[in-house]
CSV table of C-alpha atoms in Angstrom, one decimal:
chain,number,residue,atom,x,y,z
A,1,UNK,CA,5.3,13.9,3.0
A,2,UNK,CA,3.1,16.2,5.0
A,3,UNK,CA,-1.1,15.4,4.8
A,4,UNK,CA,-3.7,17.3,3.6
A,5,UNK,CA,-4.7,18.3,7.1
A,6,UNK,CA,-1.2,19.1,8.6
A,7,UNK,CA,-1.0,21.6,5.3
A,8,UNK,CA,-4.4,22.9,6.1
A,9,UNK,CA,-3.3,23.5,9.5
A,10,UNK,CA,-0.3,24.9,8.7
A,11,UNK,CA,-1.1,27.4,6.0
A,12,UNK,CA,-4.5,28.5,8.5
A,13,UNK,CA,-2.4,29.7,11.5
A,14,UNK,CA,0.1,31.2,9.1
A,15,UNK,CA,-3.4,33.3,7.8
A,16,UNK,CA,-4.2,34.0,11.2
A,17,UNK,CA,-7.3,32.6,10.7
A,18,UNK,CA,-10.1,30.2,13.7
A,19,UNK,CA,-11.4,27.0,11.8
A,20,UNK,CA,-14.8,28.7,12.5
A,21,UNK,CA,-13.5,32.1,10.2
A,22,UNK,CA,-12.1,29.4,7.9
A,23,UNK,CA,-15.1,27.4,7.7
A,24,UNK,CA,-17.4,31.0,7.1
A,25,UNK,CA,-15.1,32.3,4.6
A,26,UNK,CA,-14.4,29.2,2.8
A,27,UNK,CA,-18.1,28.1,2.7
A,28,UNK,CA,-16.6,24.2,4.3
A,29,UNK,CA,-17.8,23.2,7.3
A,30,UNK,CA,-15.9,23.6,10.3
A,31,UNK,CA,-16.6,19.8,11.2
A,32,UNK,CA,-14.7,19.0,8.0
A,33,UNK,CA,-12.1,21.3,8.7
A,34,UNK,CA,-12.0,19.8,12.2
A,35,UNK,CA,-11.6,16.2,11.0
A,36,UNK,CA,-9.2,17.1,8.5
A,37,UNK,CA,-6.4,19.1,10.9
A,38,UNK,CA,-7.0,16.4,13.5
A,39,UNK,CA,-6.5,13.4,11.1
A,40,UNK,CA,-9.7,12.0,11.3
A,41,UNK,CA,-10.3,12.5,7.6
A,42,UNK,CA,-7.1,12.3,5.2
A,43,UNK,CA,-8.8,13.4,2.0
A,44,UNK,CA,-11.4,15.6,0.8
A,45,UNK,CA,-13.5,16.4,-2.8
A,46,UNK,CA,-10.8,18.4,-4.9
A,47,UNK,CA,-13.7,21.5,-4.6
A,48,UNK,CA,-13.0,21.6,-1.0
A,49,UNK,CA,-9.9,21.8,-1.4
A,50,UNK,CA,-10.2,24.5,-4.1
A,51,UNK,CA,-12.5,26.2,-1.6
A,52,UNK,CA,-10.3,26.1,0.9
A,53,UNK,CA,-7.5,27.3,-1.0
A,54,UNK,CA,-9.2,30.3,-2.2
A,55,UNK,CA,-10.0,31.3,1.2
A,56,UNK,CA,-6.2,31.3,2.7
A,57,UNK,CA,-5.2,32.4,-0.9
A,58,UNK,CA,-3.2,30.0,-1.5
A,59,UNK,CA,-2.8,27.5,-4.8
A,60,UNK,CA,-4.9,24.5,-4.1
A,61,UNK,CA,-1.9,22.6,-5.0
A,62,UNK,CA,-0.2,23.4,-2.0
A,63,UNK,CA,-3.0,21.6,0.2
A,64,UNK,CA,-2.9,18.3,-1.4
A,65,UNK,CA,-0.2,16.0,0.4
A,66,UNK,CA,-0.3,12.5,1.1
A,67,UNK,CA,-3.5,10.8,1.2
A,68,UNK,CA,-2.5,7.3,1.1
A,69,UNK,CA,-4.0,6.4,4.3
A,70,UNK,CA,-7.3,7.9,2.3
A,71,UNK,CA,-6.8,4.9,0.0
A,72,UNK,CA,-6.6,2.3,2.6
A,73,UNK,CA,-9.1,3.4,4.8
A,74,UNK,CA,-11.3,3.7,1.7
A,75,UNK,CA,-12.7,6.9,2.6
A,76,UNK,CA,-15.4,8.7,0.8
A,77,UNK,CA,-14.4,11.0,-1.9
A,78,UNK,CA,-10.5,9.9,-1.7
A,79,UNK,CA,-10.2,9.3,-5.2
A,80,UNK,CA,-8.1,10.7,-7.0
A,81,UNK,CA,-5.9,12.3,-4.9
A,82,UNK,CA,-5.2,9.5,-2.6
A,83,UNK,CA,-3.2,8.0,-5.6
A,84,UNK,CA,-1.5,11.0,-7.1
A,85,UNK,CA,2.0,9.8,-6.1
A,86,UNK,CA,1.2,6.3,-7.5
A,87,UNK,CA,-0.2,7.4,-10.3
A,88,UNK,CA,2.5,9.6,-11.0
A,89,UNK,CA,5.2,6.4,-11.1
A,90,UNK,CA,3.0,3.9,-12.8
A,91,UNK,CA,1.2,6.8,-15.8
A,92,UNK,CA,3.9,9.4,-16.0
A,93,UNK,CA,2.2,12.6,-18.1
A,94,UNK,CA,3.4,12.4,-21.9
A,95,UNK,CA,3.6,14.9,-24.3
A,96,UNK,CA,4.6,15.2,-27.9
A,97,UNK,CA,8.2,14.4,-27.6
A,98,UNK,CA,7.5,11.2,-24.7
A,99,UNK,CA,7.5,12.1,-21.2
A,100,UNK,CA,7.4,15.3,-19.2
A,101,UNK,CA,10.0,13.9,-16.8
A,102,UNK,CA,13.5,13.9,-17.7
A,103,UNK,CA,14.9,10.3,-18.6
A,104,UNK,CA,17.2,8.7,-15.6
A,105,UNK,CA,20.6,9.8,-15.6
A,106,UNK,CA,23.4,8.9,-13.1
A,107,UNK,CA,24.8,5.5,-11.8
A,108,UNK,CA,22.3,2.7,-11.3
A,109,UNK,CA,21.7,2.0,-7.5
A,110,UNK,CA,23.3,-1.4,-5.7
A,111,UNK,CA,20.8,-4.2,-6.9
A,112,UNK,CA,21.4,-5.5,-3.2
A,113,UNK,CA,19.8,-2.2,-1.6
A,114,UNK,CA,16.9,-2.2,-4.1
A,115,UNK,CA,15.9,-5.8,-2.9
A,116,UNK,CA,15.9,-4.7,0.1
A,117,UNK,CA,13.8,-2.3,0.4
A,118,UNK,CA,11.5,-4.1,-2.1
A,119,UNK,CA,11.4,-7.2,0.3
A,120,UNK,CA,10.7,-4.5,3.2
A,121,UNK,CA,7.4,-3.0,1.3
A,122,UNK,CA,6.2,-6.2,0.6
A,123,UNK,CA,6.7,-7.6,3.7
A,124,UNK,CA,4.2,-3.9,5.2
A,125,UNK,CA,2.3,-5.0,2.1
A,126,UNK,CA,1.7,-8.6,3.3
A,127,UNK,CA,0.8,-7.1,6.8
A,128,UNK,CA,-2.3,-5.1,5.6
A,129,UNK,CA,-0.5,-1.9,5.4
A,130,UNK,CA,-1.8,-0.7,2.8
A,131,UNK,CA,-1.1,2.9,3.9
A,132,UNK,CA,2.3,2.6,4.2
A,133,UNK,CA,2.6,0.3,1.4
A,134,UNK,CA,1.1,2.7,-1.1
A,135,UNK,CA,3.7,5.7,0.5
A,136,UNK,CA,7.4,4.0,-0.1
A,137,UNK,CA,6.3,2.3,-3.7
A,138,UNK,CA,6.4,5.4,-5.6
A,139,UNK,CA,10.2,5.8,-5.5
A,140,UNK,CA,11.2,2.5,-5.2
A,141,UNK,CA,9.9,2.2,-8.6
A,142,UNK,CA,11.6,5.6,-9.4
A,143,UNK,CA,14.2,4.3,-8.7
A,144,UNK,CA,14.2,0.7,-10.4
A,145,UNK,CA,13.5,1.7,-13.4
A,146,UNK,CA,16.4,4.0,-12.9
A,147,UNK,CA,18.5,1.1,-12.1
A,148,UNK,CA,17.1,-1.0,-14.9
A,149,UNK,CA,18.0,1.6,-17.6
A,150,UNK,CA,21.3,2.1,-16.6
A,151,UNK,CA,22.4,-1.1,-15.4
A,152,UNK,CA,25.5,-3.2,-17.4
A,153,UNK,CA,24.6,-5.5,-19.6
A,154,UNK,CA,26.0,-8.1,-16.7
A,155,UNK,CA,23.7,-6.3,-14.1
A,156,UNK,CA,20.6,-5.6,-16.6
A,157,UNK,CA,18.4,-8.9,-16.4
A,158,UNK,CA,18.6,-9.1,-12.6
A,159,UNK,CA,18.1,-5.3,-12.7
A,160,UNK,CA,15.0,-5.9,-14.4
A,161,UNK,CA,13.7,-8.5,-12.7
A,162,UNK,CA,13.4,-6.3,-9.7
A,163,UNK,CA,11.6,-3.6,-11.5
A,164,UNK,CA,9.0,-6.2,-12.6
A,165,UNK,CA,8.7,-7.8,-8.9
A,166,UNK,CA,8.2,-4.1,-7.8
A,167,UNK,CA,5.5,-3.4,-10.6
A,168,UNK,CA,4.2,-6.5,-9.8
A,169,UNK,CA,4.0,-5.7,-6.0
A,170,UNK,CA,2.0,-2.2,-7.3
A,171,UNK,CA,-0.7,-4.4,-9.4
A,172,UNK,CA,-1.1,-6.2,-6.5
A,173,UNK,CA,-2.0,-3.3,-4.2
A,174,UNK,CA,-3.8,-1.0,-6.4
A,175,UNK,CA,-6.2,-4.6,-7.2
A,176,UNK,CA,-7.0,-4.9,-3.4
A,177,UNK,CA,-7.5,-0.5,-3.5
A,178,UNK,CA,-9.8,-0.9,-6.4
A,179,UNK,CA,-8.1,0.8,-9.0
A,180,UNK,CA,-7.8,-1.7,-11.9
A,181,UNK,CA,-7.7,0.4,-14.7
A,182,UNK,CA,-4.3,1.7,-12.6
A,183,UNK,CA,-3.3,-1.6,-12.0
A,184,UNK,CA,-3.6,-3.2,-15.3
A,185,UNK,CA,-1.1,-0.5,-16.4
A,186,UNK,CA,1.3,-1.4,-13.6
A,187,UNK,CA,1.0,-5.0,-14.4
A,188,UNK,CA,1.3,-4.5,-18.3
A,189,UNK,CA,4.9,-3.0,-17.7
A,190,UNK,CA,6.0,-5.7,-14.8
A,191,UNK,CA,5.5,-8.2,-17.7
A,192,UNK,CA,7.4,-6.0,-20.3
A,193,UNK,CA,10.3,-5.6,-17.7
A,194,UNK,CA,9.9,-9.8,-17.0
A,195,UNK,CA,10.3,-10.1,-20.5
A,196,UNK,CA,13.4,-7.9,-21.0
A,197,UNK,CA,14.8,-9.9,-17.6
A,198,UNK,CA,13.8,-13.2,-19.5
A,199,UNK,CA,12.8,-14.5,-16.1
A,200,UNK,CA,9.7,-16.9,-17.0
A,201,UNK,CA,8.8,-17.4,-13.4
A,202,UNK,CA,8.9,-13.8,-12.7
A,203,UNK,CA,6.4,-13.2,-15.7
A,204,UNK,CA,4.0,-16.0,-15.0
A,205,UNK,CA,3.5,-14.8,-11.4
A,206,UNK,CA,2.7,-11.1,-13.2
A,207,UNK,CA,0.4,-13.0,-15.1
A,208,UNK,CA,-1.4,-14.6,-12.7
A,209,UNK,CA,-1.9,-11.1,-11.1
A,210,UNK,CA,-3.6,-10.5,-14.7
A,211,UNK,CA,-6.1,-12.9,-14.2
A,212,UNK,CA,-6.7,-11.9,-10.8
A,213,UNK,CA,-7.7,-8.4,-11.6
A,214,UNK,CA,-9.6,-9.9,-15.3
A,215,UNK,CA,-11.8,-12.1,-13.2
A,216,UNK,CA,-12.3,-8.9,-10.6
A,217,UNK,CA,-13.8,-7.5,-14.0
A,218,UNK,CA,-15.9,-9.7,-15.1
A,219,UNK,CA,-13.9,-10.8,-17.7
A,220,UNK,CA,-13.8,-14.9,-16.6
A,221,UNK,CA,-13.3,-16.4,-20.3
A,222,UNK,CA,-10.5,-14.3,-20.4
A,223,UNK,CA,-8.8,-15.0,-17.4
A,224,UNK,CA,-9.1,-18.7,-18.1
A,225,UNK,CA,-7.8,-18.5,-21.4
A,226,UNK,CA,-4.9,-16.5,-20.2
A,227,UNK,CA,-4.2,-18.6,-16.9
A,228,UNK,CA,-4.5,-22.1,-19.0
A,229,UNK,CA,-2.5,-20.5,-22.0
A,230,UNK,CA,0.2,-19.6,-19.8
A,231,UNK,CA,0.6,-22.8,-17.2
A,232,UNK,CA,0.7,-24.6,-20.6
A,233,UNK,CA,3.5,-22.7,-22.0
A,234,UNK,CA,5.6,-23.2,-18.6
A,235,UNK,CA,4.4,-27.0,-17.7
A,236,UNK,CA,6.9,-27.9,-15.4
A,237,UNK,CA,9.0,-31.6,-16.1
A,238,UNK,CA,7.9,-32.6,-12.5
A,239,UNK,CA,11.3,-34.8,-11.7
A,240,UNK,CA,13.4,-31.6,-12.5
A,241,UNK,CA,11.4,-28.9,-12.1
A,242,UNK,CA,12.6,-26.5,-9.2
A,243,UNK,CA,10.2,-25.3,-6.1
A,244,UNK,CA,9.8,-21.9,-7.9
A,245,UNK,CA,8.8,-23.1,-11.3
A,246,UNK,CA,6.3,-25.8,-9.7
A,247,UNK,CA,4.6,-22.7,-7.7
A,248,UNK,CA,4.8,-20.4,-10.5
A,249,UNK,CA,2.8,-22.9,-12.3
A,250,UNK,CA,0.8,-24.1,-9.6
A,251,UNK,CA,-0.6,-20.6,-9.2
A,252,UNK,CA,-1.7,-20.0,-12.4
A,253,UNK,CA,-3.9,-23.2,-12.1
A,254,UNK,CA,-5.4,-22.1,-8.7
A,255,UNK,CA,-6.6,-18.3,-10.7
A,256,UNK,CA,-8.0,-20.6,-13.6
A,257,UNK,CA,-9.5,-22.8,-11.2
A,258,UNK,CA,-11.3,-19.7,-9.5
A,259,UNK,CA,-12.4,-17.7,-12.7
A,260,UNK,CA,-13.8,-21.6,-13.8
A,261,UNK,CA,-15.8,-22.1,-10.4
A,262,UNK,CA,-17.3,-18.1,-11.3
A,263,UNK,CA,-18.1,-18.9,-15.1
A,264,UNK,CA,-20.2,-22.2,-13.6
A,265,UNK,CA,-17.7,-25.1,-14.6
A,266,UNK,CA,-17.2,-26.7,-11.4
A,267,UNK,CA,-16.2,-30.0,-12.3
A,268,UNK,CA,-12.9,-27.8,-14.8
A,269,UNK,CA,-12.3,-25.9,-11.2
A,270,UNK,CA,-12.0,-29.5,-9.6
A,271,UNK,CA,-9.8,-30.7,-12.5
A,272,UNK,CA,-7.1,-28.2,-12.4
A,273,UNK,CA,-7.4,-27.5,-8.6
A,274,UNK,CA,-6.2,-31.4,-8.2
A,275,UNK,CA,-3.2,-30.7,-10.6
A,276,UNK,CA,-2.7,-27.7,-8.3
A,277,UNK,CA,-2.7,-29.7,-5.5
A,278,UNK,CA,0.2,-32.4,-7.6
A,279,UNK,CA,2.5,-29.7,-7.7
A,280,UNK,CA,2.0,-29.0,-4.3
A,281,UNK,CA,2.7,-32.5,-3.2
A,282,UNK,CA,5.3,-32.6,-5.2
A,283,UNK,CA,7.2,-29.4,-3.7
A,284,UNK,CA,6.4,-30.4,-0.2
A,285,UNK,CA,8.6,-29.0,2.4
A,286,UNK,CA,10.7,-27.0,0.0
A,287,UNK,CA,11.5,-23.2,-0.9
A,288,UNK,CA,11.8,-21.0,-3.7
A,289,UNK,CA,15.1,-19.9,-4.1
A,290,UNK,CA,15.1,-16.5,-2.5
A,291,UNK,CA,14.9,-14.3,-6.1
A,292,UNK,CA,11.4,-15.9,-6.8
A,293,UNK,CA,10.0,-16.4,-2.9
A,294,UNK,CA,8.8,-13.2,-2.5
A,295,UNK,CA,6.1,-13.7,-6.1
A,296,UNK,CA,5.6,-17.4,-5.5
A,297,UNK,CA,5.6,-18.3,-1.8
A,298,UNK,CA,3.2,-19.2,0.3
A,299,UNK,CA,2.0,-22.3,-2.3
A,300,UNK,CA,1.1,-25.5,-0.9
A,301,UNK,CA,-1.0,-27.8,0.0
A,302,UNK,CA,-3.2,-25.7,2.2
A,303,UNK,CA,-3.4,-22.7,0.2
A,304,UNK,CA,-4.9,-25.9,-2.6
A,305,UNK,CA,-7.2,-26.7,0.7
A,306,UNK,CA,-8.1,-23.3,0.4
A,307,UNK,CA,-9.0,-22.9,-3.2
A,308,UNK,CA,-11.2,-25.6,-2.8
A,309,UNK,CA,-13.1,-24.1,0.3
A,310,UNK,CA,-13.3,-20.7,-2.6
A,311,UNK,CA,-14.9,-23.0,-5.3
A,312,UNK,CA,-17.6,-24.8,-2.8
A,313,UNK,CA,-18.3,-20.8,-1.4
A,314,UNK,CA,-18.9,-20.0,-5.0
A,315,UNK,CA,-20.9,-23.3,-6.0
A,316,UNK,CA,-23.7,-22.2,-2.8
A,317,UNK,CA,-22.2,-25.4,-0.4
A,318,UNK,CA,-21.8,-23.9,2.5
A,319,UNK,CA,-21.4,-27.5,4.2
A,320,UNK,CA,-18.2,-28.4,2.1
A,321,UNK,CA,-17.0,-25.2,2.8
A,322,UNK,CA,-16.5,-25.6,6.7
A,323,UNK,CA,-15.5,-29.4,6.1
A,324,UNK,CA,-12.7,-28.4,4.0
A,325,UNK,CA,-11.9,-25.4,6.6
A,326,UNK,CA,-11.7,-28.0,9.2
A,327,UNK,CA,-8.4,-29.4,7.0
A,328,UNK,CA,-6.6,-25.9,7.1
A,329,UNK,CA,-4.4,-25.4,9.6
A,330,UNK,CA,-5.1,-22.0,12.3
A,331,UNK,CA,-3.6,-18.8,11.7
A,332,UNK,CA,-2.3,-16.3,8.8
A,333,UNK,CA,0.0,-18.1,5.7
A,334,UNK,CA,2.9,-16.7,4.3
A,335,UNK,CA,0.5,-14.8,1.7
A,336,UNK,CA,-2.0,-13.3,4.6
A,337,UNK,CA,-4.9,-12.0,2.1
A,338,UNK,CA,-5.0,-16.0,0.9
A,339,UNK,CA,-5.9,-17.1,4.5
A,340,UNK,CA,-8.1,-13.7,5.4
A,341,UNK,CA,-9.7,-14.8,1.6
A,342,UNK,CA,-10.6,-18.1,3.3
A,343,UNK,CA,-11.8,-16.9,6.4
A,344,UNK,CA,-14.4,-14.6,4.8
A,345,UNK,CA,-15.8,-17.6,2.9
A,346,UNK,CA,-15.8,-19.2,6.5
A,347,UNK,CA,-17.8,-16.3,7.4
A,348,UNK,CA,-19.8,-16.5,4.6
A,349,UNK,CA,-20.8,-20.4,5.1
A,350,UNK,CA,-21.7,-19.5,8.7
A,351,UNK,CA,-23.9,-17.0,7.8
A,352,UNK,CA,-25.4,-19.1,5.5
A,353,UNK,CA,-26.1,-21.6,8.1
A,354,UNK,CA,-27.7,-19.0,9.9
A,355,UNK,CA,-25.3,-19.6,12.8
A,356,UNK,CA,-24.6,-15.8,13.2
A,357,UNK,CA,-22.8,-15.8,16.6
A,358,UNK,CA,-19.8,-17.7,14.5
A,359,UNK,CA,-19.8,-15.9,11.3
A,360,UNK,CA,-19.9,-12.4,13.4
A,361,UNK,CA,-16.5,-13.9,15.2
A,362,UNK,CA,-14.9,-15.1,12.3
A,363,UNK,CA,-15.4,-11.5,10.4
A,364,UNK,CA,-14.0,-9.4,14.1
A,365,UNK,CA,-11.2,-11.9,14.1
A,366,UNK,CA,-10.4,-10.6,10.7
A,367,UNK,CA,-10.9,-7.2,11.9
A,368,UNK,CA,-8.5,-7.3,14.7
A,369,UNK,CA,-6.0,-8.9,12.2
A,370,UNK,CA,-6.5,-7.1,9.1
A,371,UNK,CA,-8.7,-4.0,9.3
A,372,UNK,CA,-7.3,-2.5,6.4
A,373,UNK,CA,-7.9,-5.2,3.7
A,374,UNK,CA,-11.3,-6.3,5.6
A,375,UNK,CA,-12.8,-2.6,5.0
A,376,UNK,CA,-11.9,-2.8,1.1
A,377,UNK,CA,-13.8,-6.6,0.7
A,378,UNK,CA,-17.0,-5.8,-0.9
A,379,UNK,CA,-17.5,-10.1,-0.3
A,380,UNK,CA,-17.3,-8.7,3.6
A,381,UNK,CA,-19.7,-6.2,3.5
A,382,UNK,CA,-22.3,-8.6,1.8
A,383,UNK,CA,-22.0,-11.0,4.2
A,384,UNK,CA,-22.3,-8.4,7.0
A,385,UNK,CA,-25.7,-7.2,5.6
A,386,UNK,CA,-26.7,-10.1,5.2
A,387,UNK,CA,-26.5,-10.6,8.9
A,388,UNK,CA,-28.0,-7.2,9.6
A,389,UNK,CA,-30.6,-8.3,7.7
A,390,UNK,CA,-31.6,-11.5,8.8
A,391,UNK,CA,-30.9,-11.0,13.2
A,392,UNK,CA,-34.0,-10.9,15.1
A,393,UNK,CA,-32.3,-9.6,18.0
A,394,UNK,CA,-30.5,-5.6,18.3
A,395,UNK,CA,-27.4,-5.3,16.5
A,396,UNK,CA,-24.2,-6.1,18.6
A,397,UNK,CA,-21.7,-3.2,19.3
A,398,UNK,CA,-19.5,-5.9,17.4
A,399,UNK,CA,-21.6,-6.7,14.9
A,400,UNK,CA,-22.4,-2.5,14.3
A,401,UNK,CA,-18.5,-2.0,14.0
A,402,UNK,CA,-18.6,-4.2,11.4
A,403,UNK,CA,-21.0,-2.4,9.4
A,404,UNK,CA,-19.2,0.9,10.1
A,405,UNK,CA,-15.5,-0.6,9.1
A,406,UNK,CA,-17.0,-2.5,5.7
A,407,UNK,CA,-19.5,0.5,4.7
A,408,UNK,CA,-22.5,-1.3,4.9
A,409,UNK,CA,-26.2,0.0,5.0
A,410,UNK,CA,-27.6,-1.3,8.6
């Protein structure tokens, strides 16, 4: 799908038009236009746009493209149009009768292509590309839910047990874009279609992705309730249990144990981190089976090392925090935003030493890595003002990059 600026361009030499007779007529400034056809900007206010369209007489419908890199660059004014297509997949418009669109018809897709694809978008998702991410979800849901409606009744629970990993996967993304009332809806109908797939493991890890985005609201009592509530209704018999049901479980402990270390019950955080850590231990060297790795990999020991770096960043120890960071091993995990999650509070405890050289390397490091999910980390733009704030010296050309990526005042 064409962007906003390769339409704008488009439709303004078919008008015969300079970007400086655009810019007069249109009452936009030609620096906007500029950014736009050149694909320095992706998005703009949906009054530009109008204005723009009413200059080249055109609808201002047929300017609006594809403004997912928008979203993951987190530019200003990207919302809402940066997550039409989304939008459109996860809240299709109703009216009276249901929905506007028709309902699937045809024969469901091969279950086999569908996965993989969906293990090809989470694995763009899992590299910080958001953009890209956020471009091929919309009709891979299309078409699981397709698949899910129509599938036999021999096909139907694995059928929806895809289209729940793929809503899943959405929640996920739209939580790290900041769009949780959008996300809650995605993850709201993952857990219907883990329900109607009767896959427990499937809906557990959807759940955990609920307390994830209930403790990015505030809402902490909540998320414990629903985390604790949960890993007690899917306690795994540790002898028998399999790697995926141990992780699922394991999971939901490590979400309860950070909405616990928020709500200012640290010694509960320790408690259910160390049975975290049991199941761990206890899966050691072993894999999910390959239907659940994608939702529950990247659960062991370390990522338990981790959580407990999290709860000492959030109890003010900035000490503990780099002695338990000392005990995880170099380099990205399996789940990348756990490990660039760690680093920040790495950065966070170096900044609080006032050791400033190491905190400003840790953050570029995550920069080079994961620019994408570093610029949408409000935790990384406090700890880069507070560095701002505190230096004595001028601001680095690495340290003023910073700022500019994470949208901090300087």
């Amino acid at each position: 799908m064409a962007s906003v600026g390769e339409h704008l361009a488009r439709l303004r030499r078919q008008s015969k038009v300079t970007q400086e007779q655009l810019a007069e007529t249109s009452g936009v400034s030609v620096e906007i236009i500029r950014k736009l056809e050149q694909g320095a900007r992706d998005s703009a206010r949906l009054d530009t746009l109008h204005a723009l369209a009413r200059a080249l007489a055109v609808p201002t419908t047929a300017l609006i493209g594809d403004a997912s890199r928008a979203a993951a660059r987190n530019e200003p004014d990207h919302r809402p149009l940066s997550l039409a297509e989304i939008r459109r997949a996860v809240a299709p418009v109703r009216g009276l009768t249901g929905a506007l669109s028709p309902a699937p018809t045809g024969d469901p897709l091969p279950l086999d292509s569908l996965r993989v694809r969906l293990g090809t978008i989470d694995r763009l998702y899992q590299s910080n590309d958001y953009a890209a991410t956020l471009t091929a979800l919309p009709t891979l849901l299309l078409d699981a839910r397709v698949t899910a409606e129509t599938a036999s009744d021999a096909d139907r629970p694995a059928a929806y047990a895809l289209l729940a990993r793929s809503r899943h996967l959405t929640g996920n993304l739209l939580i790290q874009l900041r769009a949780g009332d959008l996300a809650q809806i995605a993850l709201t109908e993952a857990l219907d279609a883990a329900h109607r797939a009767g896959d427990r493991v499937v809906g557990a890890t959807v759940i955990q992705g609920m307390c994830w985005l209930l403790m990015r609201q505030g809402r902490l009592a909540e998320a414990t309730e629903l985390a604790i509530s949960t890993a007690d209704q899917i306690e795994p018999q540790f002898r028998r249990a399999a790697p995926a049901e141990l992780s699922a479980w394991g999971w939901l402990l490590m979400g309860a144990a950070a909405a616990y270390a928020r709500d200012n019950q640290p010694d509960t955080a320790a408690e259910v981190v160390d049975a975290a850590h049991a199941a761990a231990v206890r899966i050691g060297e072993r894999r999910p089976e390959s239907g659940h790795l994608m939702m529950v990999g990247g659960f062991d020991t370390h990522r338990v090392q981790m959580q407990r770096a999290e709860n000492a960043a959030v109890a003010d120890d900035p000490d503990r925090v780099l002695d338990l960071a000392r005990l995880v091993p170099p380099g990205p995990t399996p789940v990348g935003s756990s490990w660039q999650r760690h680093r920040l509070d790495v950065a966070w405890a170096y900044a609080q030493q006032r050791r400033y050289p190491e905190a400003t390397n840790t953050l570029v490091e995550l920069r080079e890595y994961a620019p994408a999910w570093l610029r949408q980390q409000r935790y990384a733009r406090d700890i880069v003002q507070s560095i701002t704030e505190r230096r004595r010296r001028a601001m680095s050309a690495e340290l003023a990059d910073l700022a500019s990526l994470v949208g901090c005042t300087t």
